[in-house]
mmCIF file of C-alpha atoms in Angstrom:
data_model
loop_
_atom_site.group_PDB
_atom_site.id
_atom_site.type_symbol
_atom_site.label_atom_id
_atom_site.label_comp_id
_atom_site.label_asym_id
_atom_site.label_seq_id
_atom_site.Cartn_x
_atom_site.Cartn_y
_atom_site.Cartn_z
ATOM 1 C CA UNK V 1 184.310 133.992 131.223
ATOM 2 C CA UNK V 2 185.381 131.134 128.681
ATOM 3 C CA UNK V 3 181.917 130.967 127.422
ATOM 4 C CA UNK V 4 181.931 134.768 126.707
ATOM 5 C CA UNK V 5 185.250 134.530 125.007
ATOM 6 C CA UNK V 6 183.838 131.808 122.841
ATOM 7 C CA UNK V 7 180.736 133.728 121.778
ATOM 8 C CA UNK V 8 182.875 136.565 121.092
ATOM 9 C CA UNK V 9 185.079 134.551 118.720
ATOM 10 C CA UNK V 10 182.067 133.068 116.975
ATOM 11 C CA UNK V 11 180.741 136.641 116.395
ATOM 12 C CA UNK V 12 183.964 137.811 114.956
ATOM 13 C CA UNK V 13 184.104 134.552 112.679
ATOM 14 C CA UNK V 14 180.481 135.441 111.515
ATOM 15 C CA UNK V 15 181.122 139.035 110.940
ATOM 16 C CA UNK V 16 184.330 138.376 108.917
ATOM 17 C CA UNK V 17 182.363 135.951 107.020
ATOM 18 C CA UNK V 18 179.660 138.437 106.081
ATOM 19 C CA UNK V 19 182.423 140.969 105.221
ATOM 20 C CA UNK V 20 184.047 138.574 102.941
ATOM 21 C CA UNK V 21 180.831 137.585 101.223
ATOM 22 C CA UNK V 22 179.335 141.022 100.805
ATOM 23 C CA UNK V 23 182.275 143.382 100.939
ATOM 24 C CA UNK V 24 185.059 141.999 98.928
ATOM 25 C CA UNK V 25 183.610 141.654 95.452
ATOM 26 C CA UNK V 26 185.980 141.005 92.708
ATOM 27 C CA UNK V 27 185.550 140.295 89.171
ATOM 28 C CA UNK V 28 185.353 136.522 88.225
ATOM 29 C CA UNK V 29 188.771 135.660 86.858
ATOM 30 C CA UNK V 30 188.909 132.449 84.869
ATOM 31 C CA UNK V 31 189.709 130.947 81.483
ATOM 32 C CA UNK V 32 187.944 129.777 78.420
ATOM 33 C CA UNK V 33 185.567 132.050 76.370
ATOM 34 C CA UNK V 34 183.223 133.875 78.657
ATOM 35 C CA UNK V 35 179.461 133.610 78.546
ATOM 36 C CA UNK V 36 177.989 136.142 76.111
ATOM 37 C CA UNK V 37 181.496 136.644 74.457
ATOM 38 C CA UNK V 38 180.906 134.906 71.141
ATOM 39 C CA UNK V 39 178.326 136.527 68.834
ATOM 40 C CA UNK V 40 175.224 134.387 68.440
ATOM 41 C CA UNK V 41 176.087 132.992 65.013
ATOM 42 C CA UNK V 42 179.432 131.887 66.102
ATOM 43 C CA UNK V 43 178.038 130.360 69.265
ATOM 44 C CA UNK V 44 175.531 128.316 67.204
ATOM 45 C CA UNK V 45 178.346 127.482 64.677
ATOM 46 C CA UNK V 46 180.578 125.944 67.386
ATOM 47 C CA UNK V 47 177.576 124.116 69.055
ATOM 48 C CA UNK V 48 176.693 122.600 65.576
ATOM 49 C CA UNK V 49 180.442 121.446 65.198
ATOM 50 C CA UNK V 50 180.689 120.050 68.816
ATOM 51 C CA UNK V 51 177.324 118.197 68.774
ATOM 52 C CA UNK V 52 178.469 115.352 66.479
ATOM 53 C CA UNK V 53 181.647 114.522 68.626
ATOM 54 C CA UNK V 54 179.545 114.718 71.877
ATOM 55 C CA UNK V 55 177.257 111.940 70.407
ATOM 56 C CA UNK V 56 180.100 109.955 69.024
ATOM 57 C CA UNK V 57 181.433 110.239 72.593
ATOM 58 C CA UNK V 58 178.401 108.910 74.220
ATOM 59 C CA UNK V 59 178.393 105.881 71.888
ATOM 60 C CA UNK V 60 182.172 105.395 72.568
ATOM 61 C CA UNK V 61 181.442 105.616 76.289
ATOM 62 C CA UNK V 62 178.514 103.000 76.091
ATOM 63 C CA UNK V 63 180.731 100.577 74.211
ATOM 64 C CA UNK V 64 183.681 100.825 76.695
ATOM 65 C CA UNK V 65 181.417 100.463 79.731
ATOM 66 C CA UNK V 66 179.677 97.402 78.114
ATOM 67 C CA UNK V 67 182.749 95.709 76.844
ATOM 68 C CA UNK V 68 184.879 96.296 79.728
ATOM 69 C CA UNK V 69 182.850 97.141 82.902
ATOM 70 C CA UNK V 70 186.034 96.879 85.094
ATOM 71 C CA UNK V 71 187.193 99.943 83.286
ATOM 72 C CA UNK V 72 184.528 102.203 85.109
ATOM 73 C CA UNK V 73 186.756 102.799 87.886
ATOM 74 C CA UNK V 74 189.513 104.055 85.476
ATOM 75 C CA UNK V 75 186.941 106.110 83.686
ATOM 76 C CA UNK V 76 186.072 107.767 86.994
ATOM 77 C CA UNK V 77 189.805 108.437 87.480
ATOM 78 C CA UNK V 78 190.086 110.061 83.927
ATOM 79 C CA UNK V 79 187.254 112.292 84.663
ATOM 80 C CA UNK V 80 188.324 113.492 88.061
ATOM 81 C CA UNK V 81 191.888 114.248 86.541
ATOM 82 C CA UNK V 82 190.311 116.801 84.180
ATOM 83 C CA UNK V 83 188.061 117.874 87.103
ATOM 84 C CA UNK V 84 191.227 118.528 89.282
ATOM 85 C CA UNK V 85 193.379 120.122 86.472
ATOM 86 C CA UNK V 86 190.751 122.528 85.170
ATOM 87 C CA UNK V 87 190.366 123.854 88.990
ATOM 88 C CA UNK V 88 193.919 124.695 89.212
ATOM 89 C CA UNK V 89 194.522 128.341 88.223
ATOM 90 C CA UNK V 90 198.270 128.660 87.995
ATOM 91 C CA UNK V 91 200.468 131.542 87.456
ATOM 92 C CA UNK V 92 202.224 131.922 84.210
ATOM 93 C CA UNK V 93 205.270 134.044 83.043
ATOM 94 C CA UNK V 94 203.189 136.379 81.069
ATOM 95 C CA UNK V 95 201.683 137.615 84.545
ATOM 96 C CA UNK V 96 198.386 136.169 84.069
ATOM 97 C CA UNK V 97 196.675 133.246 85.226
ATOM 98 C CA UNK V 98 195.213 130.224 83.463
ATOM 99 C CA UNK V 99 194.673 126.463 84.078
ATOM 100 C CA UNK V 100 195.451 123.048 82.496
ATOM 101 C CA UNK V 101 192.839 120.850 80.926
ATOM 102 C CA UNK V 102 193.650 117.454 81.793
ATOM 103 C CA UNK V 103 192.143 115.777 78.805
ATOM 104 C CA UNK V 104 195.353 114.057 77.551
ATOM 105 C CA UNK V 105 195.343 111.192 80.256
ATOM 106 C CA UNK V 106 191.773 110.073 79.412
ATOM 107 C CA UNK V 107 192.256 110.378 75.672
ATOM 108 C CA UNK V 108 195.353 108.150 75.768
ATOM 109 C CA UNK V 109 193.533 105.447 77.925
ATOM 110 C CA UNK V 110 190.115 105.494 76.302
ATOM 111 C CA UNK V 111 190.489 107.196 72.971
ATOM 112 C CA UNK V 112 189.461 110.731 71.994
ATOM 113 C CA UNK V 113 185.408 110.091 71.904
ATOM 114 C CA UNK V 114 185.090 109.492 75.630
ATOM 115 C CA UNK V 115 186.737 112.873 76.513
ATOM 116 C CA UNK V 116 184.394 114.804 74.355
ATOM 117 C CA UNK V 117 181.783 113.775 77.041
ATOM 118 C CA UNK V 118 183.845 114.039 80.103
ATOM 119 C CA UNK V 119 185.536 117.335 79.067
ATOM 120 C CA UNK V 120 182.031 118.531 78.308
ATOM 121 C CA UNK V 121 180.737 117.674 81.859
ATOM 122 C CA UNK V 122 183.716 119.490 83.480
ATOM 123 C CA UNK V 123 182.876 122.675 81.322
ATOM 124 C CA UNK V 124 179.077 122.275 82.041
ATOM 125 C CA UNK V 125 179.733 122.329 85.826
ATOM 126 C CA UNK V 126 182.047 125.305 85.382
ATOM 127 C CA UNK V 127 179.532 127.157 83.290
ATOM 128 C CA UNK V 128 176.576 126.506 85.620
ATOM 129 C CA UNK V 129 178.168 127.049 88.990
ATOM 130 C CA UNK V 130 181.244 129.090 88.436
ATOM 131 C CA UNK V 131 180.428 131.738 85.905
ATOM 132 C CA UNK V 132 183.377 130.363 84.129
ATOM 133 C CA UNK V 133 183.033 129.732 80.342
ATOM 134 C CA UNK V 134 179.429 129.746 79.570
ATOM 135 C CA UNK V 135 176.535 127.939 78.091
ATOM 136 C CA UNK V 136 176.380 129.697 74.816
ATOM 137 C CA UNK V 137 180.172 129.501 74.520
ATOM 138 C CA UNK V 138 179.950 125.718 75.714
ATOM 139 C CA UNK V 139 180.085 124.631 72.059
ATOM 140 C CA UNK V 140 183.265 126.522 71.292
ATOM 141 C CA UNK V 141 184.951 125.537 74.644
ATOM 142 C CA UNK V 142 184.048 121.957 74.305
ATOM 143 C CA UNK V 143 185.239 121.918 70.693
ATOM 144 C CA UNK V 144 188.831 123.188 71.808
ATOM 145 C CA UNK V 145 189.117 121.408 75.058
ATOM 146 C CA UNK V 146 186.996 118.214 74.687
ATOM 147 C CA UNK V 147 187.566 117.653 70.983
ATOM 148 C CA UNK V 148 190.545 118.869 69.378
ATOM 149 C CA UNK V 149 192.702 118.626 72.542
ATOM 150 C CA UNK V 150 192.032 114.893 73.042
ATOM 151 C CA UNK V 151 192.375 114.372 69.258
ATOM 152 C CA UNK V 152 195.890 115.879 69.305
ATOM 153 C CA UNK V 153 196.849 113.801 72.483
ATOM 154 C CA UNK V 154 195.879 110.552 70.620
ATOM 155 C CA UNK V 155 197.839 111.489 67.450
ATOM 156 C CA UNK V 156 200.682 112.530 69.295
ATOM 157 C CA UNK V 157 200.822 109.573 71.520
ATOM 158 C CA UNK V 158 200.570 107.050 68.681
ATOM 159 C CA UNK V 159 203.242 109.146 66.633
ATOM 160 C CA UNK V 160 205.792 109.056 69.337
ATOM 161 C CA UNK V 161 205.053 105.577 70.334
ATOM 162 C CA UNK V 162 205.505 104.543 66.645
ATOM 163 C CA UNK V 163 208.746 106.604 66.302
ATOM 164 C CA UNK V 164 210.516 105.616 69.616
ATOM 165 C CA UNK V 165 208.331 103.236 71.996
ATOM 166 C CA UNK V 166 209.335 105.634 74.694
ATOM 167 C CA UNK V 167 206.052 105.575 76.612
ATOM 168 C CA UNK V 168 206.593 108.214 79.236
ATOM 169 C CA UNK V 169 207.884 110.593 76.652
ATOM 170 C CA UNK V 170 204.789 109.956 74.416
ATOM 171 C CA UNK V 171 202.522 110.521 77.288
ATOM 172 C CA UNK V 172 204.154 113.742 78.291
ATOM 173 C CA UNK V 173 204.065 115.344 74.910
ATOM 174 C CA UNK V 174 200.583 114.208 74.176
ATOM 175 C CA UNK V 175 199.272 115.805 77.397
ATOM 176 C CA UNK V 176 201.229 118.927 77.104
ATOM 177 C CA UNK V 177 200.377 119.439 73.418
ATOM 178 C CA UNK V 178 196.783 118.655 73.885
ATOM 179 C CA UNK V 179 196.710 121.422 76.557
ATOM 180 C CA UNK V 180 198.554 123.947 74.454
ATOM 181 C CA UNK V 181 196.532 123.154 71.201
ATOM 182 C CA UNK V 182 193.220 123.721 73.270
ATOM 183 C CA UNK V 183 194.212 127.410 73.683
ATOM 184 C CA UNK V 184 195.526 127.785 70.367
ATOM 185 C CA UNK V 185 191.902 126.754 69.092
ATOM 186 C CA UNK V 186 190.445 129.264 71.583
ATOM 187 C CA UNK V 187 192.503 132.021 70.165
ATOM 188 C CA UNK V 188 191.438 131.051 66.658
ATOM 189 C CA UNK V 189 187.833 131.052 67.650
ATOM 190 C CA UNK V 190 187.914 134.335 69.166
ATOM 191 C CA UNK V 191 190.051 135.712 65.962
ATOM 192 C CA UNK V 192 187.164 134.440 63.748
ATOM 193 C CA UNK V 193 184.619 136.150 65.758
ATOM 194 C CA UNK V 194 186.419 139.415 66.217
ATOM 195 C CA UNK V 195 188.859 140.030 63.517
ATOM 196 C CA UNK V 196 190.851 143.103 63.780
ATOM 197 C CA UNK V 197 189.946 146.240 61.803
ATOM 198 C CA UNK V 198 193.578 146.294 60.609
ATOM 199 C CA UNK V 199 194.979 143.027 59.545
ATOM 200 C CA UNK V 200 191.757 141.059 60.042
ATOM 201 C CA UNK V 201 191.805 137.495 61.390
ATOM 202 C CA UNK V 202 195.579 137.085 61.304
ATOM 203 C CA UNK V 203 196.416 140.040 63.566
ATOM 204 C CA UNK V 204 193.460 139.219 65.918
ATOM 205 C CA UNK V 205 194.711 135.614 66.195
ATOM 206 C CA UNK V 206 198.155 136.845 66.997
ATOM 207 C CA UNK V 207 196.810 138.984 69.641
ATOM 208 C CA UNK V 208 194.652 136.470 71.328
ATOM 209 C CA UNK V 209 197.314 133.687 70.821
ATOM 210 C CA UNK V 210 199.788 136.074 72.930
ATOM 211 C CA UNK V 211 197.157 135.979 75.639
ATOM 212 C CA UNK V 212 196.057 132.583 75.771
ATOM 213 C CA UNK V 213 198.698 130.347 74.032
ATOM 214 C CA UNK V 214 201.886 131.909 75.578
ATOM 215 C CA UNK V 215 200.476 132.074 79.049
ATOM 216 C CA UNK V 216 199.710 128.355 78.386
ATOM 217 C CA UNK V 217 203.078 127.106 77.671
ATOM 218 C CA UNK V 218 204.575 126.583 81.182
ATOM 219 C CA UNK V 219 201.013 125.157 82.102
ATOM 220 C CA UNK V 220 201.107 122.643 79.413
ATOM 221 C CA UNK V 221 204.694 121.439 80.742
ATOM 222 C CA UNK V 222 202.866 121.318 84.211
ATOM 223 C CA UNK V 223 200.008 119.095 82.770
ATOM 224 C CA UNK V 224 202.636 116.928 80.964
ATOM 225 C CA UNK V 225 204.461 116.180 84.166
ATOM 226 C CA UNK V 226 201.194 115.460 86.219
ATOM 227 C CA UNK V 227 199.966 113.190 83.519
ATOM 228 C CA UNK V 228 203.295 111.302 83.670
ATOM 229 C CA UNK V 229 202.922 111.037 87.390
ATOM 230 C CA UNK V 230 199.572 109.531 87.367
ATOM 231 C CA UNK V 231 200.671 107.324 84.444
ATOM 232 C CA UNK V 232 203.473 106.018 86.691
ATOM 233 C CA UNK V 233 200.846 105.179 89.419
ATOM 234 C CA UNK V 234 198.705 103.408 86.976
ATOM 235 C CA UNK V 235 201.652 101.391 85.654
ATOM 236 C CA UNK V 236 202.446 100.204 89.155
ATOM 237 C CA UNK V 237 199.074 99.500 90.392
ATOM 238 C CA UNK V 238 196.765 98.966 87.634
ATOM 239 C CA UNK V 239 198.589 96.819 85.105
ATOM 240 C CA UNK V 240 195.701 94.536 84.268
ATOM 241 C CA UNK V 241 193.339 97.392 83.243
ATOM 242 C CA UNK V 242 196.102 98.956 81.154
ATOM 243 C CA UNK V 243 196.702 95.636 79.352
ATOM 244 C CA UNK V 244 193.090 94.884 78.596
ATOM 245 C CA UNK V 245 192.456 98.633 77.465
ATOM 246 C CA UNK V 246 195.189 98.243 75.037
ATOM 247 C CA UNK V 247 193.675 95.123 73.618
ATOM 248 C CA UNK V 248 190.140 96.633 73.744
ATOM 249 C CA UNK V 249 191.345 99.682 71.493
ATOM 250 C CA UNK V 250 193.140 97.246 68.924
ATOM 251 C CA UNK V 251 190.120 95.131 68.847
ATOM 252 C CA UNK V 252 187.803 98.075 68.103
ATOM 253 C CA UNK B 1 210.287 99.752 79.172
ATOM 254 C CA UNK B 2 210.153 98.605 82.837
ATOM 255 C CA UNK B 3 212.040 100.527 85.473
ATOM 256 C CA UNK B 4 212.616 99.469 89.097
ATOM 257 C CA UNK B 5 209.978 100.802 91.680
ATOM 258 C CA UNK B 6 212.683 102.835 93.307
ATOM 259 C CA UNK B 7 213.607 104.777 90.164
ATOM 260 C CA UNK B 8 210.085 105.295 89.461
ATOM 261 C CA UNK B 9 209.371 106.654 92.954
ATOM 262 C CA UNK B 10 212.363 109.199 92.396
ATOM 263 C CA UNK B 11 211.233 110.210 89.113
ATOM 264 C CA UNK B 12 207.658 110.971 90.622
ATOM 265 C CA UNK B 13 209.274 113.367 93.182
ATOM 266 C CA UNK B 14 211.190 114.962 90.432
ATOM 267 C CA UNK B 15 207.962 115.391 88.399
ATOM 268 C CA UNK B 16 206.235 117.017 91.538
ATOM 269 C CA UNK B 17 209.138 119.286 92.188
ATOM 270 C CA UNK B 18 208.943 120.299 88.325
ATOM 271 C CA UNK B 19 205.266 121.460 88.794
ATOM 272 C CA UNK B 20 205.908 123.312 91.890
ATOM 273 C CA UNK B 21 208.965 124.931 90.346
ATOM 274 C CA UNK B 22 206.822 125.989 87.250
ATOM 275 C CA UNK B 23 204.092 127.584 89.594
ATOM 276 C CA UNK B 24 206.809 129.547 91.662
ATOM 277 C CA UNK B 25 209.298 130.695 88.919
ATOM 278 C CA UNK B 26 206.557 133.054 87.292
ATOM 279 C CA UNK B 27 205.884 134.614 90.599
ATOM 280 C CA UNK B 28 209.530 135.615 90.906
ATOM 281 C CA UNK B 29 210.140 136.551 87.484
ATOM 282 C CA UNK B 30 207.050 138.451 86.666
ATOM 283 C CA UNK B 31 206.997 140.584 89.968
ATOM 284 C CA UNK B 32 204.888 143.369 88.765
ATOM 285 C CA UNK B 33 202.240 140.922 87.034
ATOM 286 C CA UNK B 34 198.425 141.213 87.959
ATOM 287 C CA UNK B 35 198.007 137.577 87.658
ATOM 288 C CA UNK B 36 194.457 137.895 86.539
ATOM 289 C CA UNK B 37 192.997 135.230 84.404
ATOM 290 C CA UNK B 38 193.754 135.014 80.784
ATOM 291 C CA UNK B 39 190.080 135.294 79.834
ATOM 292 C CA UNK B 40 189.859 138.568 81.703
ATOM 293 C CA UNK B 41 192.768 139.762 79.384
ATOM 294 C CA UNK B 42 191.091 138.396 76.360
ATOM 295 C CA UNK B 43 187.766 140.105 77.353
ATOM 296 C CA UNK B 44 189.555 143.385 77.661
ATOM 297 C CA UNK B 45 191.164 142.848 74.199
ATOM 298 C CA UNK B 46 187.754 142.385 72.704
ATOM 299 C CA UNK B 47 186.508 145.570 74.256
ATOM 300 C CA UNK B 48 189.432 147.489 73.031
ATOM 301 C CA UNK B 49 189.079 145.944 69.476
ATOM 302 C CA UNK B 50 185.187 146.262 69.270
ATOM 303 C CA UNK B 51 184.117 149.008 71.792
ATOM 304 C CA UNK B 52 180.584 148.577 70.996
ATOM 305 C CA UNK B 53 180.334 144.812 71.613
ATOM 306 C CA UNK B 54 178.204 143.898 74.223
ATOM 307 C CA UNK B 55 177.862 140.451 75.795
ATOM 308 C CA UNK B 56 174.437 139.210 74.855
ATOM 309 C CA UNK B 57 174.067 136.702 77.779
ATOM 310 C CA UNK B 58 174.980 136.646 81.339
ATOM 311 C CA UNK B 59 176.281 133.814 83.296
ATOM 312 C CA UNK B 60 173.396 131.651 84.963
ATOM 313 C CA UNK B 61 174.873 131.987 88.500
ATOM 314 C CA UNK B 62 177.889 134.162 89.235
ATOM 315 C CA UNK B 63 179.617 133.573 92.528
ATOM 316 C CA UNK B 64 179.090 136.666 94.780
ATOM 317 C CA UNK B 65 182.640 137.185 95.473
ATOM 318 C CA UNK B 66 186.212 136.075 94.725
ATOM 319 C CA UNK B 67 186.208 134.042 97.981
ATOM 320 C CA UNK B 68 183.043 132.181 97.101
ATOM 321 C CA UNK B 69 184.393 131.559 93.693
ATOM 322 C CA UNK B 70 187.736 130.041 95.208
ATOM 323 C CA UNK B 71 185.579 128.218 97.336
ATOM 324 C CA UNK B 72 183.757 126.401 94.502
ATOM 325 C CA UNK B 73 187.157 125.872 92.660
ATOM 326 C CA UNK B 74 188.433 124.368 95.834
ATOM 327 C CA UNK B 75 185.394 122.094 96.140
ATOM 328 C CA UNK B 76 185.938 121.039 92.511
ATOM 329 C CA UNK B 77 189.680 120.070 93.027
ATOM 330 C CA UNK B 78 188.986 118.364 96.254
ATOM 331 C CA UNK B 79 186.206 116.156 94.925
ATOM 332 C CA UNK B 80 188.411 115.373 92.006
ATOM 333 C CA UNK B 81 191.510 114.623 94.105
ATOM 334 C CA UNK B 82 189.265 112.359 96.342
ATOM 335 C CA UNK B 83 188.052 110.385 93.564
ATOM 336 C CA UNK B 84 191.600 109.955 92.175
ATOM 337 C CA UNK B 85 192.775 108.847 95.541
ATOM 338 C CA UNK B 86 189.927 106.451 95.797
ATOM 339 C CA UNK B 87 190.714 104.682 92.693
ATOM 340 C CA UNK B 88 194.382 104.840 93.076
ATOM 341 C CA UNK B 89 193.926 103.448 96.697
ATOM 342 C CA UNK B 90 191.722 100.430 95.517
ATOM 343 C CA UNK B 91 194.326 99.537 92.833
ATOM 344 C CA UNK B 92 197.072 99.891 95.308
ATOM 345 C CA UNK B 93 195.181 97.591 98.023
ATOM 346 C CA UNK B 94 194.197 95.003 95.432
ATOM 347 C CA UNK B 95 197.950 94.805 94.378
ATOM 348 C CA UNK B 96 198.818 94.248 98.157
ATOM 349 C CA UNK B 97 196.216 91.720 98.640
ATOM 350 C CA UNK B 98 197.458 89.660 95.751
ATOM 351 C CA UNK B 99 201.060 89.907 97.043
ATOM 352 C CA UNK B 100 200.048 88.718 100.345
ATOM 353 C CA UNK B 101 198.397 85.713 98.713
ATOM 354 C CA UNK B 102 201.388 84.742 96.868
ATOM 355 C CA UNK B 103 203.697 84.881 100.075
#
């Protein structure tokens, strides 16, 4: 009797599984510029812009792992942080969803170069397996998320630290602004490729910015808060690494 | 700037509450929102602005359903969270061990 019940339950589960897989098809919903949604010329332009930063990043990565092998664990953490955050699609006040980028933390710890590689890896994973972003648009998405975002994070962090020495405020602002600027750049990239018939690039930028950048505002705040959270943990448990990293950056 | 461990723990809970709040508030404020991806909205805008534009490449692999897609996103988040937990756990263990030695 029990056996029959168990078989029945198994069949029910299998049936539901098949129904979910086959029956409920939804359009893929995500973020970044979709595969094929940049004209070939622009796709090439952004790849050409992104590549030098990627190469710079590989050299930075090699330098850090050689000079400071203990940092590998922290490097894994920085990569994992972008990995998690770009999987978290959060609702926003505009009534659509987007996800944070998580590139600020690694940029503050290791400098912007390293993130051009780690962020690019996250984008590659999502382009290949998740139909999220794309290979042709990876140059553009990589430039916005893995180059401009981390550069902004480093600039803001240094700037706030220079002015006030309040480290948590600096980390929060760096992470939040890196996140926000990523999508401002995305909007600009789309506006350049698809200028409006009336009003040109400016009008198109305003349109895309309302979609991407305004949606991103609360998410950027979330990313700032989460980055400070991880920062606090590192401050508590990983002081030696943080101290030698600061030395390493000054020495470089 | 050094704070006591207790006040840092309190701050961490506040930070987490802030993140949860920022995710919940939009759901309550924007009740009739579709909550689709912002890239879907951008794609629609492109189609409205240039109706004759055709995407010239298709994604390599497209998850067959929304469920499979969310599975892959969950795998991505899970893997990342696992690595973060592993690294922080190792650091925490190292700290605890060095404290034990001192005592």
